[in-house]
Amino acid sequence: MTFEKKKFSVYIVFTFIIGWALQIVASTFALQSKMMLFAAVLSIAMFAPLVSALIAKLDVKNVGWKPQIKKNFKYYIVCWFMPAAVSLIGAALFYIVMPGRLDLSGSYIVAQYGEEMVQQLGNEGLTPVLFAAVTAVQAITYAPVINMIFAAGEEAGWRGVMYPMLKDRLGTNKGRIAGGIIWGAWHWPVMILAGYEYGLVYWGAPFVGMAMFCICCVVMGILLDWTYEKTGSIWAPSLAHGAFNAIATAPLMLLNMEYADQQIIGPAPIGIIAMIPMILLAVLVSIETTKSK
């Protein structure tokens, strides 16, 4: 897609106005502990990039709405399972490097869901470890497909419209980096107001978290854009995006709650140590892209 300054500017302005407004609304619900409403509004916010592309009169009809599953089957398999693979390897690396952060007693689950939740799990024969395993299985099996529907609202805008324009203007790798920074910054209001991703209290908050999440989005954006280029279908990065969202919280189930304010380093893939496998994969993809040009 050719870079058009006026349309691109309109797209960016409305993406942030709509997205940030909805994130502010969602954050008010989070601060009132109305988490279902918080999640619902955030889900709606995911469609801001697509809506903004329509407002800017950008071509969203040809972003690849046909999945072409048979043709791209191997790439869909990658999109489905690659996020879980790099995230779980990253979590394992984090707990190996930081063994004191591993807690098999379920203190994080207690803090998030209450003591009654752990007791109920025990009554059902589920230890915190088994609960984490069940969460991971759900994140690997059906959750990516469900999440994909909502992720498509973002991906049609980010990968379908914004990234092609930035790559046309800046070149592939620089365009991907710029796109990742924009994508990360788009999440800032809900991070600052509701503690989305890293919490509200941690070293350097909120600025370190804001910068770290931009790095995460640059890395993840490289991988998602690669899947889009390989398939020509917006559903491939949408599936991968949904898979990343699904698996992200699973490693936290075994985190010692004493270190919950240090998620900037892990064990979720948005932490710098746990992000290492994803960074390495993104570097390989970037090298492969450069060689193929």
Coordinates of C-alpha atoms in Angstrom, one line a residue:
M1 CA 0.0 0.0 0.0
T2 CA 1.4 3.3 -1.1
F3 CA 2.1 5.9 1.6
E4 CA -0.3 8.8 1.5
K5 CA 0.6 11.5 4.0
K6 CA -2.9 13.0 4.4
K7 CA -4.7 9.7 4.7
F8 CA -2.0 8.3 7.0
S9 CA -2.3 11.3 9.3
V10 CA -6.1 11.0 9.5
Y11 CA -5.8 7.3 10.2
I12 CA -3.3 7.8 13.1
V13 CA -5.2 10.7 14.6
F14 CA -8.5 8.8 14.7
T15 CA -6.9 5.5 15.8
F16 CA -5.5 7.2 18.9
I17 CA -8.5 9.4 19.6
I18 CA -10.9 6.4 19.5
G19 CA -8.5 3.9 21.1
W20 CA -7.4 6.2 23.9
A21 CA -10.9 7.4 24.7
L22 CA -12.1 3.8 25.0
Q23 CA -9.1 2.8 27.1
I24 CA -9.8 5.7 29.5
V25 CA -13.4 4.5 29.8
A26 CA -12.2 0.9 30.4
S27 CA -9.7 2.1 33.0
T28 CA -12.4 3.7 35.0
F29 CA -14.2 0.3 35.2
A30 CA -10.9 -1.4 36.2
L31 CA -10.4 1.1 39.0
Q32 CA -13.9 0.2 40.2
S33 CA -13.1 -3.5 40.0
K34 CA -15.7 -4.0 37.3
M35 CA -13.4 -6.3 35.3
M36 CA -16.0 -7.7 33.0
L37 CA -16.9 -4.2 31.8
F38 CA -13.2 -3.4 31.6
A39 CA -12.6 -6.4 29.3
A40 CA -15.7 -5.6 27.2
V41 CA -14.6 -2.0 26.5
L42 CA -11.1 -3.1 25.7
S43 CA -12.4 -5.6 23.3
I44 CA -14.4 -2.9 21.5
A45 CA -11.2 -0.7 21.5
M46 CA -9.5 -3.3 19.4
F47 CA -11.6 -2.3 16.5
A48 CA -10.3 1.3 16.6
P49 CA -7.6 0.7 13.9
L50 CA -10.1 -0.8 11.5
V51 CA -12.7 1.9 12.1
S52 CA -10.1 4.6 11.7
A53 CA -8.9 3.1 8.4
L54 CA -12.5 3.4 7.1
I55 CA -12.7 7.0 8.3
A56 CA -9.4 7.8 6.5
K57 CA -10.9 6.1 3.4
L58 CA -8.0 3.7 3.2
D59 CA -8.4 0.4 1.2
V60 CA -9.5 -2.2 3.7
K61 CA -11.2 -4.4 1.1
N62 CA -8.0 -5.8 -0.1
V63 CA -6.1 -6.5 3.1
G64 CA -6.7 -10.2 2.7
W65 CA -10.0 -11.1 4.2
K66 CA -10.0 -14.6 2.6
P67 CA -8.1 -17.0 4.9
Q68 CA -6.9 -19.3 2.1
I69 CA -6.4 -22.0 4.7
K70 CA -5.4 -24.8 2.3
K71 CA -2.7 -22.6 0.6
N72 CA -1.4 -21.2 3.9
F73 CA -1.9 -24.2 6.2
K74 CA 1.7 -24.4 7.4
Y75 CA 1.7 -20.7 8.2
Y76 CA -1.5 -21.0 10.2
I77 CA 0.0 -23.8 12.2
V78 CA 3.0 -21.5 12.9
C79 CA 0.6 -18.6 13.9
W80 CA -1.4 -20.9 16.2
F81 CA 1.5 -22.5 18.1
M82 CA 4.6 -20.2 17.7
P83 CA 3.4 -17.6 20.2
A84 CA 2.9 -20.3 22.9
A85 CA 6.3 -21.9 22.1
V86 CA 8.3 -18.7 22.4
S87 CA 6.3 -17.5 25.4
L88 CA 6.6 -20.8 27.4
I89 CA 10.3 -21.1 26.5
G90 CA 10.7 -17.5 27.7
A91 CA 8.9 -18.2 30.9
A92 CA 11.1 -21.3 31.5
L93 CA 14.2 -19.2 30.9
F94 CA 12.9 -16.6 33.4
Y95 CA 12.3 -19.1 36.1
I96 CA 15.7 -20.7 35.5
V97 CA 17.4 -17.4 35.8
M98 CA 15.2 -16.2 38.6
P99 CA 14.3 -19.4 40.6
G100 CA 13.2 -17.4 43.6
R101 CA 10.3 -16.1 41.6
L102 CA 8.8 -19.5 41.1
D103 CA 6.0 -20.3 43.5
L104 CA 4.1 -23.6 43.3
S105 CA 1.8 -22.7 46.2
G106 CA -0.4 -20.3 44.1
S107 CA 0.2 -17.0 45.8
Y108 CA -0.4 -15.1 42.6
I109 CA -3.7 -17.0 42.0
V110 CA -4.8 -16.1 45.6
A111 CA -3.9 -12.4 45.0
Q112 CA -5.8 -12.3 41.7
Y113 CA -8.8 -14.5 42.4
G114 CA -8.9 -14.9 46.2
E115 CA -8.3 -17.7 48.7
E116 CA -11.7 -19.2 47.8
M117 CA -10.5 -19.8 44.3
V118 CA -7.5 -21.9 45.4
Q119 CA -9.8 -23.8 47.8
Q120 CA -12.2 -24.5 45.0
L121 CA -9.4 -25.7 42.8
G122 CA -8.3 -28.0 45.6
N123 CA -11.8 -29.4 45.9
E124 CA -11.7 -30.1 42.2
G125 CA -8.3 -31.8 42.5
L126 CA -6.4 -29.0 40.9
T127 CA -3.2 -27.7 42.4
P128 CA -1.9 -24.3 41.3
V129 CA 0.6 -26.1 39.0
L130 CA -2.2 -28.1 37.3
F131 CA -4.3 -24.9 37.0
A132 CA -1.5 -23.2 35.3
A133 CA -1.2 -26.2 33.0
V134 CA -4.9 -26.2 32.2
T135 CA -4.7 -22.4 31.5
A136 CA -1.8 -23.1 29.1
V137 CA -3.7 -25.9 27.3
Q138 CA -6.7 -23.6 26.8
A139 CA -4.3 -20.9 25.5
I140 CA -2.8 -23.3 23.0
T141 CA -6.0 -25.0 21.8
Y142 CA -9.2 -23.0 21.4
A143 CA -8.5 -19.5 22.9
P144 CA -6.4 -18.3 19.9
V145 CA -9.3 -18.8 17.6
I146 CA -11.7 -16.9 19.8
N147 CA -9.3 -14.1 20.4
M148 CA -8.6 -14.0 16.6
I149 CA -12.0 -12.4 15.9
F150 CA -11.2 -9.4 18.1
A151 CA -7.6 -9.2 17.1
A152 CA -8.7 -8.9 13.5
G153 CA -10.0 -5.4 14.3
E154 CA -6.4 -4.3 15.2
E155 CA -4.7 -6.4 12.5
A156 CA -6.7 -5.0 9.6
G157 CA -5.5 -1.6 10.7
W158 CA -2.0 -2.3 11.8
R159 CA -0.8 -5.1 9.5
G160 CA -3.3 -4.5 6.7
V161 CA -3.0 -0.7 6.4
M162 CA -0.4 1.0 8.6
Y163 CA 2.6 -1.4 8.2
P164 CA 2.4 -1.5 4.4
M165 CA 2.3 2.3 4.3
L166 CA 5.2 2.7 6.7
K167 CA 7.3 0.1 4.8
D168 CA 6.6 1.9 1.6
R169 CA 7.9 5.1 3.2
L170 CA 10.7 3.8 5.4
G171 CA 11.7 0.4 4.1
T172 CA 10.7 -2.9 5.5
N173 CA 12.7 -3.1 8.8
K174 CA 12.5 0.5 9.7
G175 CA 8.8 0.5 8.8
R176 CA 8.2 -2.5 11.1
I177 CA 10.1 -0.7 13.9
A178 CA 8.1 2.5 13.5
G179 CA 4.8 0.5 13.4
G180 CA 5.7 -1.4 16.6
I181 CA 6.4 1.9 18.4
I182 CA 3.0 3.3 17.3
W183 CA 1.3 0.1 18.2
G184 CA 2.9 0.1 21.7
A185 CA 2.1 3.7 22.3
W186 CA -1.5 3.1 21.4
H187 CA -1.8 1.0 24.7
W188 CA -0.4 3.7 27.0
P189 CA -3.6 5.1 28.6
V190 CA -4.8 1.7 29.9
M191 CA -1.2 1.0 31.1
I192 CA -0.9 4.3 33.0
L193 CA -4.4 4.4 34.4
A194 CA -5.3 0.7 35.0
G195 CA -1.9 -0.9 35.3
Y196 CA -2.5 -3.0 32.2
E197 CA 0.5 -5.3 31.5
Y198 CA 2.9 -4.4 34.3
G199 CA 0.7 -3.1 37.1
L200 CA 0.7 0.4 38.6
V201 CA 3.7 0.0 41.0
Y202 CA 7.1 -1.0 39.6
W203 CA 10.6 0.5 39.1
G204 CA 10.4 3.4 36.7
A205 CA 6.6 3.4 36.5
P206 CA 5.0 4.3 34.2
F207 CA 7.7 5.3 31.7
V208 CA 9.8 2.2 31.8
G209 CA 6.7 0.1 31.2
M210 CA 5.6 2.3 28.4
A211 CA 9.1 2.0 26.7
M212 CA 9.3 -1.8 27.4
F213 CA 5.9 -2.4 25.9
C214 CA 6.9 -0.5 22.7
I215 CA 9.9 -2.8 22.5
C216 CA 7.6 -5.8 22.9
C217 CA 5.3 -4.5 20.1
V218 CA 8.2 -3.9 17.8
V219 CA 9.4 -7.5 18.3
M220 CA 5.9 -9.0 18.1
G221 CA 5.0 -6.7 15.1
I222 CA 8.0 -8.1 13.1
L223 CA 6.7 -11.6 13.6
L224 CA 3.1 -10.8 12.8
D225 CA 4.0 -8.8 9.8
W226 CA 6.1 -11.7 8.5
T227 CA 3.1 -14.0 8.8
Y228 CA 1.0 -11.4 6.9
E229 CA 3.5 -11.1 4.1
K230 CA 3.8 -14.9 3.8
T231 CA 0.1 -15.5 3.6
G232 CA -1.5 -12.4 2.2
S233 CA -4.3 -12.9 4.7
I234 CA -5.1 -10.7 7.6
W235 CA -6.4 -13.8 9.5
A236 CA -2.8 -15.2 9.9
P237 CA -1.5 -12.3 12.1
S238 CA -4.9 -12.1 13.8
L239 CA -4.5 -15.7 14.8
A240 CA -1.0 -15.1 16.1
H241 CA -2.1 -12.0 17.9
G242 CA -4.9 -13.9 19.5
A243 CA -2.5 -16.7 20.5
F244 CA -0.1 -14.2 22.1
N245 CA -3.0 -12.7 24.1
A246 CA -4.1 -16.1 25.1
I247 CA -0.8 -17.4 26.5
A248 CA 0.4 -14.2 28.1
T249 CA -1.0 -14.8 31.6
A250 CA -0.3 -18.5 31.9
P251 CA 3.3 -18.1 33.2
L252 CA 2.1 -15.7 35.8
M253 CA 0.1 -18.4 37.6
L254 CA 3.4 -19.7 39.1
L255 CA 4.9 -16.3 40.0
N256 CA 5.7 -15.5 43.6
M257 CA 3.4 -12.7 44.4
E258 CA 6.2 -11.0 46.3
Y259 CA 7.7 -10.1 42.9
A260 CA 4.4 -9.1 41.2
D261 CA 5.8 -5.6 40.9
Q262 CA 8.7 -6.8 38.8
Q263 CA 6.8 -8.1 35.8
I264 CA 8.9 -5.8 33.7
I265 CA 11.4 -8.7 33.5
G266 CA 9.0 -11.6 33.3
P267 CA 7.6 -14.3 33.3
A268 CA 5.1 -13.2 30.7
P269 CA 6.5 -12.5 27.2
I270 CA 6.2 -8.8 27.8
G271 CA 9.1 -9.0 30.3
I272 CA 12.6 -8.5 29.0
I273 CA 14.0 -11.9 30.1
A274 CA 11.0 -13.9 29.0
M275 CA 11.0 -11.9 25.7
I276 CA 14.4 -13.1 24.7
P277 CA 13.2 -16.1 22.6
M278 CA 10.8 -13.8 20.8
I279 CA 13.6 -11.3 20.2
L280 CA 15.9 -13.9 18.7
L281 CA 13.1 -15.1 16.4
A282 CA 12.3 -11.6 15.3
V283 CA 16.0 -11.0 14.5
L284 CA 16.1 -14.1 12.4
V285 CA 12.9 -13.0 10.6
S286 CA 14.5 -9.6 9.9
I287 CA 17.7 -11.1 8.6
E288 CA 15.6 -13.5 6.3
T289 CA 13.6 -10.5 5.1
T290 CA 16.7 -8.5 4.3
K291 CA 18.3 -11.3 2.4
S292 CA 15.1 -11.9 0.3
K293 CA 14.8 -8.3 -0.8

